[in-house]
Coordinates of C-alpha atoms in Angstrom, one line a residue:
X1 CA 0.4 29.1 1.6
X2 CA -3.1 28.8 -0.5
X3 CA -1.6 30.9 -3.3
X4 CA 1.7 29.0 -3.3
X5 CA -0.5 25.8 -3.4
X6 CA -2.5 27.0 -6.3
X7 CA 0.6 27.8 -8.1
X8 CA 2.0 24.5 -7.3
X9 CA -0.9 22.9 -8.5
X10 CA -1.0 24.7 -11.7
X11 CA 2.7 23.8 -12.4
X12 CA 1.6 20.0 -11.6
X13 CA -1.1 20.4 -14.2
X14 CA 1.1 21.9 -16.9
X15 CA 3.8 19.2 -16.2
X16 CA 1.1 16.3 -16.6
X17 CA -0.2 17.8 -19.8
X18 CA 3.4 18.1 -21.3
X19 CA 4.4 14.4 -20.2
X20 CA 1.0 12.8 -21.2
X21 CA 2.1 13.7 -24.8
X22 CA 5.1 11.3 -24.4
X23 CA 3.0 8.3 -23.2
X24 CA 0.9 5.4 -24.5
X25 CA -2.8 6.0 -24.5
X26 CA -4.0 2.5 -22.9
X27 CA -7.6 3.3 -24.5
X28 CA -6.3 2.2 -27.8
X29 CA -5.5 -1.2 -26.9
X30 CA -7.8 -4.1 -27.1
X31 CA -9.6 -4.7 -23.9
X32 CA -10.3 -7.7 -22.0
X33 CA -8.8 -10.1 -24.6
X34 CA -6.5 -12.1 -22.4
X35 CA -7.0 -14.2 -19.1
X36 CA -5.3 -12.9 -16.0
X37 CA -2.8 -15.6 -14.6
X38 CA -2.4 -16.2 -11.0
X39 CA 0.9 -14.7 -9.5
X40 CA 3.4 -17.8 -8.8
X41 CA 3.7 -19.2 -5.6
X42 CA 7.1 -19.1 -3.9
X43 CA 8.5 -22.6 -3.3
X44 CA 10.5 -23.3 -0.2
X45 CA 13.8 -24.8 -0.2
X46 CA 14.7 -28.0 1.5
X47 CA 15.3 -26.5 4.8
X48 CA 12.0 -24.5 4.6
X49 CA 13.5 -21.2 4.1
X50 CA 13.0 -19.2 0.9
X51 CA 15.4 -17.4 -1.5
X52 CA 13.8 -14.5 -3.7
X53 CA 16.2 -12.7 -6.1
X54 CA 15.6 -9.1 -7.3
X55 CA 16.4 -8.8 -10.9
X56 CA 15.4 -7.1 -14.0
X57 CA 13.2 -8.8 -16.3
X58 CA 11.0 -8.2 -19.6
X59 CA 7.3 -8.3 -18.5
X60 CA 4.4 -8.5 -20.9
X61 CA 1.8 -6.2 -19.7
X62 CA -0.6 -6.6 -22.6
X63 CA -0.5 -9.0 -25.5
X64 CA -0.4 -6.2 -28.0
X65 CA 2.6 -4.5 -26.5
X66 CA 6.2 -5.5 -26.7
X67 CA 7.7 -6.4 -23.3
X68 CA 8.4 -3.6 -20.8
X69 CA 11.9 -3.6 -18.9
X70 CA 11.1 -4.0 -15.2
X71 CA 12.7 -4.9 -11.8
X72 CA 11.0 -7.8 -10.3
X73 CA 11.3 -10.4 -7.5
X74 CA 12.0 -13.6 -9.2
X75 CA 11.1 -12.2 -12.8
X76 CA 7.5 -11.6 -12.2
X77 CA 5.1 -8.6 -11.5
X78 CA 3.9 -8.9 -8.7
X79 CA 6.6 -11.1 -7.3
X80 CA 6.0 -14.7 -6.1
X81 CA 3.2 -15.2 -3.4
X82 CA 4.7 -16.2 0.0
X83 CA 2.4 -18.2 2.2
X84 CA 2.9 -18.6 5.9
X85 CA 1.0 -20.1 8.8
X86 CA 0.6 -18.3 12.1
X87 CA 3.2 -19.2 14.4
X88 CA 5.5 -20.9 12.0
X89 CA 8.7 -19.0 11.6
X90 CA 10.2 -18.6 8.1
X91 CA 13.5 -17.0 6.8
X92 CA 13.7 -15.3 3.6
X93 CA 17.0 -14.4 1.7
X94 CA 16.5 -11.4 -0.5
X95 CA 19.1 -11.5 -3.1
X96 CA 20.1 -8.4 -5.1
X97 CA 20.9 -9.3 -8.7
X98 CA 19.7 -5.9 -10.1
X99 CA 21.6 -4.1 -12.6
X100 CA 24.4 -1.6 -11.7
X101 CA 22.5 1.6 -12.7
X102 CA 18.9 2.6 -12.5
X103 CA 16.6 3.2 -15.4
X104 CA 14.3 5.6 -13.7
X105 CA 15.2 9.2 -12.7
X106 CA 17.1 9.3 -9.6
X107 CA 17.1 12.4 -7.4
X108 CA 20.3 12.8 -5.6
X109 CA 19.2 15.9 -3.7
X110 CA 16.6 13.9 -1.6
X111 CA 17.6 13.4 2.2
X112 CA 19.5 10.1 2.3
X113 CA 20.0 9.7 -1.3
X114 CA 23.1 11.8 -1.9
X115 CA 25.3 11.5 -5.1
X116 CA 28.1 9.5 -3.2
X117 CA 25.8 6.7 -2.7
X118 CA 25.5 3.6 -5.1
X119 CA 22.9 4.4 -7.7
X120 CA 21.2 1.3 -6.9
X121 CA 20.0 0.1 -3.7
X122 CA 17.3 -2.0 -2.3
X123 CA 16.0 -3.4 0.9
X124 CA 12.9 -5.3 1.6
X125 CA 10.0 -4.3 3.9
X126 CA 7.2 -6.8 4.8
X127 CA 4.4 -4.3 5.0
X128 CA 2.0 -5.4 7.8
X129 CA 4.7 -7.9 9.2
X130 CA 5.4 -8.0 12.6
X131 CA 9.1 -8.9 12.8
X132 CA 12.1 -8.1 15.0
X133 CA 13.8 -4.8 14.0
X134 CA 16.7 -6.3 12.2
X135 CA 14.2 -7.8 9.6
X136 CA 11.9 -5.1 9.3
X137 CA 13.7 -3.1 6.4
X138 CA 15.2 -0.2 7.6
X139 CA 15.5 2.4 4.8
X140 CA 19.3 2.6 5.4
X141 CA 20.1 -1.0 5.7
X142 CA 20.3 -1.5 1.9
X143 CA 22.1 -3.7 -0.2
X144 CA 23.7 -3.1 -3.5
X145 CA 23.9 -5.6 -6.5
X146 CA 25.4 -8.8 -5.4
X147 CA 24.3 -8.3 -1.8
X148 CA 21.6 -10.4 0.3
X149 CA 19.5 -9.4 2.9
X150 CA 18.3 -12.2 5.1
X151 CA 14.9 -11.7 7.1
X152 CA 13.4 -13.7 9.8
X153 CA 9.5 -13.5 9.8
X154 CA 8.1 -15.2 13.1
X155 CA 4.5 -14.8 11.8
X156 CA 3.1 -14.5 15.2
X157 CA 0.1 -12.4 14.1
X158 CA -3.5 -13.2 12.8
X159 CA -4.3 -14.3 9.4
X160 CA -4.1 -11.3 6.9
X161 CA -2.8 -10.2 3.5
X162 CA 0.5 -8.6 3.6
X163 CA 2.7 -7.4 0.9
X164 CA 6.4 -6.8 0.5
X165 CA 8.1 -4.2 -1.3
X166 CA 11.4 -2.0 -1.6
X167 CA 12.0 0.4 1.1
X168 CA 15.5 1.9 -0.1
X169 CA 15.8 5.4 1.6
X170 CA 15.3 7.8 -1.4
X171 CA 15.0 5.1 -4.1
X172 CA 11.9 3.2 -3.1
X173 CA 9.3 5.2 -5.0
X174 CA 11.4 4.3 -8.3
X175 CA 12.2 0.7 -7.2
X176 CA 8.4 0.0 -6.4
X177 CA 7.4 1.8 -9.7
X178 CA 9.9 -0.6 -11.5
X179 CA 8.1 -3.5 -10.2
X180 CA 9.3 -4.4 -6.7
X181 CA 6.2 -5.6 -4.9
X182 CA 4.8 -8.8 -4.1
X183 CA 2.1 -10.5 -1.8
X184 CA 2.4 -12.4 1.5
X185 CA -0.6 -14.4 3.0
X186 CA -0.5 -15.4 6.5
X187 CA -3.1 -18.2 7.3
X188 CA -4.4 -19.5 10.6
X189 CA -6.7 -22.1 11.9
X190 CA -9.4 -19.3 13.0
X191 CA -9.8 -18.2 9.5
X192 CA -9.7 -21.9 8.0
X193 CA -12.9 -22.7 10.5
X194 CA -15.1 -20.1 8.8
X195 CA -14.7 -22.1 5.4
X196 CA -14.4 -18.9 3.3
X197 CA -14.0 -19.2 -0.3
X198 CA -10.5 -20.7 -1.1
X199 CA -8.2 -22.5 -3.6
X200 CA -9.5 -21.5 -7.0
X201 CA -12.2 -19.4 -5.4
X202 CA -9.5 -17.2 -3.6
X203 CA -8.2 -14.5 -5.8
X204 CA -5.1 -12.3 -4.5
X205 CA -5.1 -9.2 -6.6
X206 CA -2.3 -6.4 -6.4
X207 CA -3.4 -3.1 -8.1
X208 CA -1.0 -0.3 -9.3
X209 CA -1.0 2.3 -12.0
X210 CA 1.8 3.2 -14.3
X211 CA 2.7 5.4 -17.2
X212 CA 3.9 3.8 -20.3
X213 CA 5.8 5.4 -23.2
X214 CA 5.0 4.8 -26.8
X215 CA 7.3 1.8 -26.9
X216 CA 5.5 0.4 -23.7
X217 CA 8.5 1.0 -21.5
X218 CA 8.1 2.4 -17.9
X219 CA 7.7 6.1 -17.8
X220 CA 8.2 8.2 -14.7
X221 CA 7.4 11.9 -14.7
X222 CA 9.7 14.4 -13.7
X223 CA 9.7 18.1 -12.2
X224 CA 11.7 19.6 -15.1
X225 CA 13.8 21.3 -12.6
X226 CA 17.6 20.8 -13.4
X227 CA 19.3 18.4 -10.9
X228 CA 16.0 17.7 -9.0
X229 CA 13.5 15.5 -10.9
X230 CA 11.4 14.5 -7.8
X231 CA 7.6 15.1 -8.3
X232 CA 5.1 15.2 -5.5
X233 CA 2.8 12.5 -6.9
X234 CA 2.6 10.1 -9.7
X235 CA -0.9 9.1 -11.3
X236 CA -0.4 6.8 -14.2
X237 CA -3.1 6.2 -16.9
X238 CA -2.6 2.5 -16.9
X239 CA -4.2 0.5 -14.2
X240 CA -2.4 -3.0 -13.8
X241 CA -4.1 -5.8 -12.2
X242 CA -1.3 -8.6 -11.1
X243 CA 0.9 -6.9 -13.7
X244 CA -1.6 -6.8 -16.5
X245 CA -3.6 -4.2 -18.3
X246 CA -7.2 -4.9 -19.1
X247 CA -7.3 -8.5 -18.3
X248 CA -10.4 -10.6 -17.7
X249 CA -11.1 -13.6 -15.2
X250 CA -13.4 -16.4 -15.9
X251 CA -15.5 -17.4 -12.6
X252 CA -18.0 -19.6 -11.6
X253 CA -21.5 -18.3 -10.5
X254 CA -20.7 -18.4 -6.8
X255 CA -18.8 -16.8 -3.9
X256 CA -15.1 -15.7 -4.4
X257 CA -12.6 -14.1 -1.9
X258 CA -10.8 -11.2 -3.4
X259 CA -7.6 -10.4 -1.4
X260 CA -6.7 -6.6 -2.7
X261 CA -3.9 -4.3 -2.0
X262 CA -3.3 -0.9 -3.5
X263 CA 0.3 -1.1 -4.4
X264 CA 0.2 2.3 -6.4
X265 CA 2.8 5.2 -5.6
X266 CA 0.2 7.7 -5.0
X267 CA -3.1 6.9 -6.5
X268 CA -6.2 6.3 -4.4
X269 CA -8.8 3.4 -5.7
X270 CA -12.5 3.4 -5.2
X271 CA -13.3 -0.1 -6.2
X272 CA -16.9 -1.4 -6.9
X273 CA -18.6 -4.4 -8.6
X274 CA -22.1 -3.4 -8.9
X275 CA -23.5 -6.2 -10.6
X276 CA -22.4 -8.8 -7.6
X277 CA -23.1 -8.9 -3.9
X278 CA -20.0 -7.6 -2.1
X279 CA -19.2 -8.0 1.6
X280 CA -16.0 -6.9 3.3
X281 CA -14.8 -9.3 5.7
X282 CA -11.2 -8.0 6.5
X283 CA -8.7 -5.0 6.2
X284 CA -5.1 -4.6 6.8
X285 CA -4.4 -6.7 9.7
X286 CA -7.1 -9.4 9.4
X287 CA -10.8 -10.2 9.8
X288 CA -13.3 -7.6 10.7
X289 CA -15.9 -8.4 13.6
X290 CA -18.6 -9.3 11.0
X291 CA -19.2 -9.0 7.3
X292 CA -20.0 -5.4 5.9
X293 CA -22.3 -5.1 2.7
X294 CA -20.2 -2.7 0.4
X295 CA -21.2 -0.5 -2.5
X296 CA -17.7 0.3 -3.0
X297 CA -14.4 0.3 -1.1
X298 CA -11.7 3.1 -0.9
X299 CA -8.2 2.2 -0.9
X300 CA -5.2 4.4 0.0
X301 CA -1.9 3.2 -1.2
X302 CA -0.8 0.3 1.0
X303 CA -4.3 -0.4 2.4
X304 CA -5.9 -4.0 1.8
X305 CA -9.4 -5.0 1.8
X306 CA -10.6 -8.8 2.1
X307 CA -13.8 -9.2 0.1
X308 CA -16.2 -11.9 -0.5
X309 CA -18.1 -11.4 -3.9
X310 CA -20.9 -13.4 -4.8
X311 CA -21.5 -13.8 -8.6
X312 CA -24.4 -15.9 -8.4
X313 CA -26.9 -13.2 -9.3
X314 CA -24.6 -12.6 -12.6
X315 CA -24.6 -16.0 -14.0
X316 CA -23.9 -15.9 -17.7
X317 CA -22.9 -12.4 -17.6
X318 CA -19.9 -10.2 -17.8
X319 CA -19.2 -7.8 -14.8
X320 CA -16.5 -5.4 -14.1
X321 CA -13.9 -4.5 -11.4
X322 CA -14.3 -0.8 -11.6
X323 CA -12.2 2.0 -10.3
X324 CA -14.1 5.3 -10.1
X325 CA -16.6 3.6 -12.6
X326 CA -13.9 2.8 -15.2
X327 CA -13.7 -1.1 -15.5
X328 CA -10.1 -2.4 -15.0
X329 CA -10.8 -6.1 -15.1
X330 CA -13.7 -8.1 -16.3
X331 CA -15.3 -11.0 -14.6
X332 CA -16.7 -13.5 -17.0
X333 CA -19.3 -15.5 -15.1
X334 CA -20.1 -19.0 -16.3
X335 CA -23.8 -19.8 -16.7
X336 CA -24.2 -23.0 -14.7
X337 CA -21.1 -25.2 -15.2
X338 CA -21.2 -26.4 -11.5
X339 CA -23.8 -26.8 -8.7
X340 CA -22.4 -24.2 -6.3
X341 CA -24.3 -22.7 -3.5
X342 CA -24.5 -18.8 -2.9
X343 CA -22.7 -17.4 0.2
X344 CA -24.6 -16.7 3.0
X345 CA -22.8 -13.9 5.5
X346 CA -22.3 -15.4 8.9
X347 CA -23.5 -13.2 11.7
X348 CA -20.2 -13.1 13.2
X349 CA -16.4 -13.7 11.9
X350 CA -14.5 -13.1 15.3
X351 CA -14.9 -11.4 18.6
X352 CA -13.3 -8.0 18.4
X353 CA -14.2 -5.4 21.2
X354 CA -14.8 -1.7 20.2
X355 CA -11.6 0.3 20.3
X356 CA -11.3 2.0 23.7
X357 CA -9.5 5.1 24.2
X358 CA -9.3 4.6 27.9
X359 CA -6.7 1.9 27.2
X360 CA -4.3 4.7 26.4
X361 CA -1.6 5.8 29.0
X362 CA -0.6 8.7 26.6
X363 CA -1.6 10.7 23.6
X364 CA 0.9 12.2 21.1
X365 CA -0.2 15.1 18.7
X366 CA 1.7 14.9 15.7
X367 CA 1.2 17.2 12.6
X368 CA 1.3 16.6 9.0
X369 CA 3.0 19.5 7.2
X370 CA 3.6 20.8 3.9
X371 CA 6.1 23.7 2.9
X372 CA 6.5 25.6 -0.3
X373 CA 9.6 26.8 -2.0
X374 CA 8.9 27.4 -5.5
X375 CA 12.4 29.0 -6.1
X376 CA 14.2 25.8 -5.2
X377 CA 12.3 22.6 -3.9
X378 CA 8.7 22.8 -5.1
X379 CA 7.2 21.1 -2.1
X380 CA 8.5 19.6 1.1
X381 CA 6.5 17.2 3.3
X382 CA 7.5 16.6 7.1
X383 CA 6.1 14.9 10.0
X384 CA 5.5 17.0 13.0
X385 CA 7.9 19.5 11.4
X386 CA 10.9 17.2 11.3
X387 CA 13.1 15.4 9.0
X388 CA 14.4 11.9 9.0
X389 CA 17.7 12.9 10.3
X390 CA 16.4 14.8 13.2
X391 CA 16.7 13.3 16.6
X392 CA 14.2 10.6 17.4
X393 CA 10.9 12.1 19.2
X394 CA 8.6 8.9 19.2
X395 CA 9.9 6.5 21.8
X396 CA 6.9 4.6 23.2
X397 CA 7.7 2.0 25.7
X398 CA 7.1 -1.7 24.8
X399 CA 4.0 -2.9 26.3
X400 CA 2.3 0.6 26.5
X401 CA -0.7 1.7 24.6
X402 CA -0.9 5.3 23.1
X403 CA -3.3 7.5 21.1
X404 CA -1.7 9.2 18.2
X405 CA -3.5 12.3 16.9
X406 CA -2.5 13.3 13.3
X407 CA -3.3 16.8 12.6
X408 CA -3.4 17.2 8.9
X409 CA -2.3 20.7 7.8
X410 CA -1.9 20.1 4.2
X411 CA -4.5 19.7 1.1
X412 CA -3.9 16.1 0.7
X413 CA -5.2 12.9 2.3
X414 CA -2.0 11.2 3.5
X415 CA -2.1 7.4 4.4
X416 CA 0.0 7.1 7.5
X417 CA 1.8 3.6 8.1
X418 CA 3.3 2.4 11.2
X419 CA 5.8 -0.5 11.1
X420 CA 5.6 -3.5 13.0
X421 CA 2.5 -2.6 15.2
X422 CA -1.2 -2.7 14.4
X423 CA -3.8 -0.2 15.6
X424 CA -7.5 0.7 16.0
X425 CA -8.9 3.7 14.3
X426 CA -10.8 5.9 16.9
X427 CA -12.2 8.5 14.9
X428 CA -11.7 11.7 12.4
X429 CA -12.7 15.4 13.2
X430 CA -12.5 18.4 11.3
X431 CA -10.6 21.4 12.5
X432 CA -9.6 24.9 11.6
X433 CA -6.2 24.3 9.9
X434 CA -5.5 27.9 9.2
X435 CA -6.1 29.0 12.8
X436 CA -3.8 26.2 14.1
X437 CA -1.0 27.3 11.6
X438 CA -1.4 30.8 12.6
X439 CA -1.4 30.4 16.7
X440 CA -1.3 26.5 17.4
X441 CA -4.9 26.7 18.7
X442 CA -7.0 23.7 18.0
X443 CA -10.5 24.6 17.1
X444 CA -12.7 21.8 16.0
X445 CA -15.6 22.7 13.4
X446 CA -17.5 19.7 13.4
X447 CA -18.3 16.4 15.6
X448 CA -16.0 13.4 15.5
X449 CA -16.8 11.0 13.0
X450 CA -16.3 7.3 13.7
X451 CA -14.4 5.2 11.1
X452 CA -16.2 3.4 8.3
X453 CA -17.5 -0.2 9.0
X454 CA -15.0 -1.6 6.9
X455 CA -12.0 0.2 8.8
X456 CA -13.0 -0.9 12.5
X457 CA -10.8 -3.9 12.4
X458 CA -7.0 -4.1 13.0
X459 CA -5.1 -1.7 10.8
X460 CA -1.4 -0.8 9.9
X461 CA -2.2 2.4 7.6
X462 CA -4.7 5.0 8.1
X463 CA -6.1 7.7 5.7
X464 CA -5.5 11.2 7.4
X465 CA -7.9 13.8 5.7
X466 CA -7.1 17.4 5.3
X467 CA -8.1 19.7 7.8
X468 CA -9.0 16.8 10.2
X469 CA -7.6 15.2 13.2
X470 CA -7.5 11.3 12.9
X471 CA -6.8 9.5 16.0
X472 CA -5.6 6.1 16.3
X473 CA -5.1 3.7 19.4
X474 CA -1.8 1.8 19.3
X475 CA -0.5 -1.0 21.5
X476 CA 3.2 -1.0 21.1
X477 CA 4.0 -4.8 21.0
X478 CA 5.4 -7.5 20.5
X479 CA 8.9 -6.4 19.7
X480 CA 11.3 -3.7 21.0
X481 CA 13.6 -1.8 18.6
X482 CA 14.3 0.6 15.9
X483 CA 11.3 1.3 13.5
X484 CA 9.6 4.0 11.3
X485 CA 6.5 5.7 10.5
X486 CA 5.7 7.5 7.3
X487 CA 3.3 8.5 4.5
X488 CA 2.7 5.9 2.2
X489 CA 2.6 8.3 -0.7
X490 CA 6.0 7.1 -1.9
X491 CA 6.8 10.5 -3.4
X492 CA 5.9 12.1 -0.1
X493 CA 7.8 9.6 1.8
X494 CA 10.8 10.2 -0.1
X495 CA 10.7 14.0 0.6
X496 CA 10.8 13.8 3.6
X497 CA 7.5 12.4 5.3
X498 CA 9.3 9.7 7.2
X499 CA 10.3 9.5 10.8
X500 CA 12.0 6.9 13.1
X501 CA 10.0 5.0 15.7
X502 CA 11.9 3.4 18.6
X503 CA 10.3 1.2 20.8
X504 CA 12.0 0.5 24.1

């Protein structure tokens, strides 16, 4: 397996070098010359519902580039922010007004994406949303251009940053890459009572990476295999912040709340603002127990972080939001235009008891698998050795609490997402993956490691590291029905790291 992985890795590197020659070099563009605008806010209709249209649009990613053809929600990248309040149900009509043909390389050999299907399909999933099954965005419940998907979101969940994106079977990797993502904020009274930075001092940021061709059009790499263009990962060289390349933001020398989502297909982000005081106050599903001082924050695709960043010490200076030490966005801190106090982190944000494994009535052991077949499909990923179309094996009962153990038998870190539910991370523990592959013996090679301080709140996506068992504690509530769990590396999910989850 190691030899095949090395060959596959060399092939990936060769393809990357070949395709990089076809793309625009973002380093040649002027940096930090244009201000980052805030994403638009969705406006409710007269009856309180929302109508959001999926459509093609020309988007200006940088002032020195021509507009880029994208697929959008309501004409912008990211789509409009939908703001909801806990306990107040809203309805959204997602209208498919996309073109009849895709402009990115469709692979009709992927499971659920056969050549007899329409070339353009879309279905919206509210990631992190706790909604009835019919509104969750089942991958095969897609609409075609001219169709409408109506979703009911009860918002019976704690305040948190969620995001919506396409989830069409076999196509969502392309649809998301084309631009179909947007932010969704749930508010509640608990959060409001904390008097966190708000209004102009709250900055929702959707981060993703893309390749652009020399004409500034979206470029999606392909395998070079005739009839099977799928690639196992996509890592673009242009990091977009709310759809902008190399933007800046003017800020006051005070505290801001940064609500950040990693909306990349495959890229992990390691974010830092070294010149400012940074505290994590929340993760995927809401507030942490207490603020955590952070030097940097690691986010897998689909993970979110909620940060309070105090720029007081940087008054009159320019500081950077960095990803792996590369500045992707500038903060230009005013000297002293207002009298604003620095932020003093509170001792506690909420009451959140430690995760207790004794609450579980059942433990499931689930493998993350990778297979090599260089003659045909260069790589195939599965969950527990099963494809999407295999019979359902994960059938927890409504109201039960389970431990799920993910045994990662691959060389990649996989962000695993469970729809509708939230969970707590228990621990990660290294094991001998080669021995497990040989005879199914689980031999640990180190002690269990507790999750990072910024991972100890409620989550919906967890990083599963190579040759490690990652354990999560999952209460299956509040809805019964048909859902799913999958890797959130979108290329992995498409081939075929996705399984049904039926809560009964």
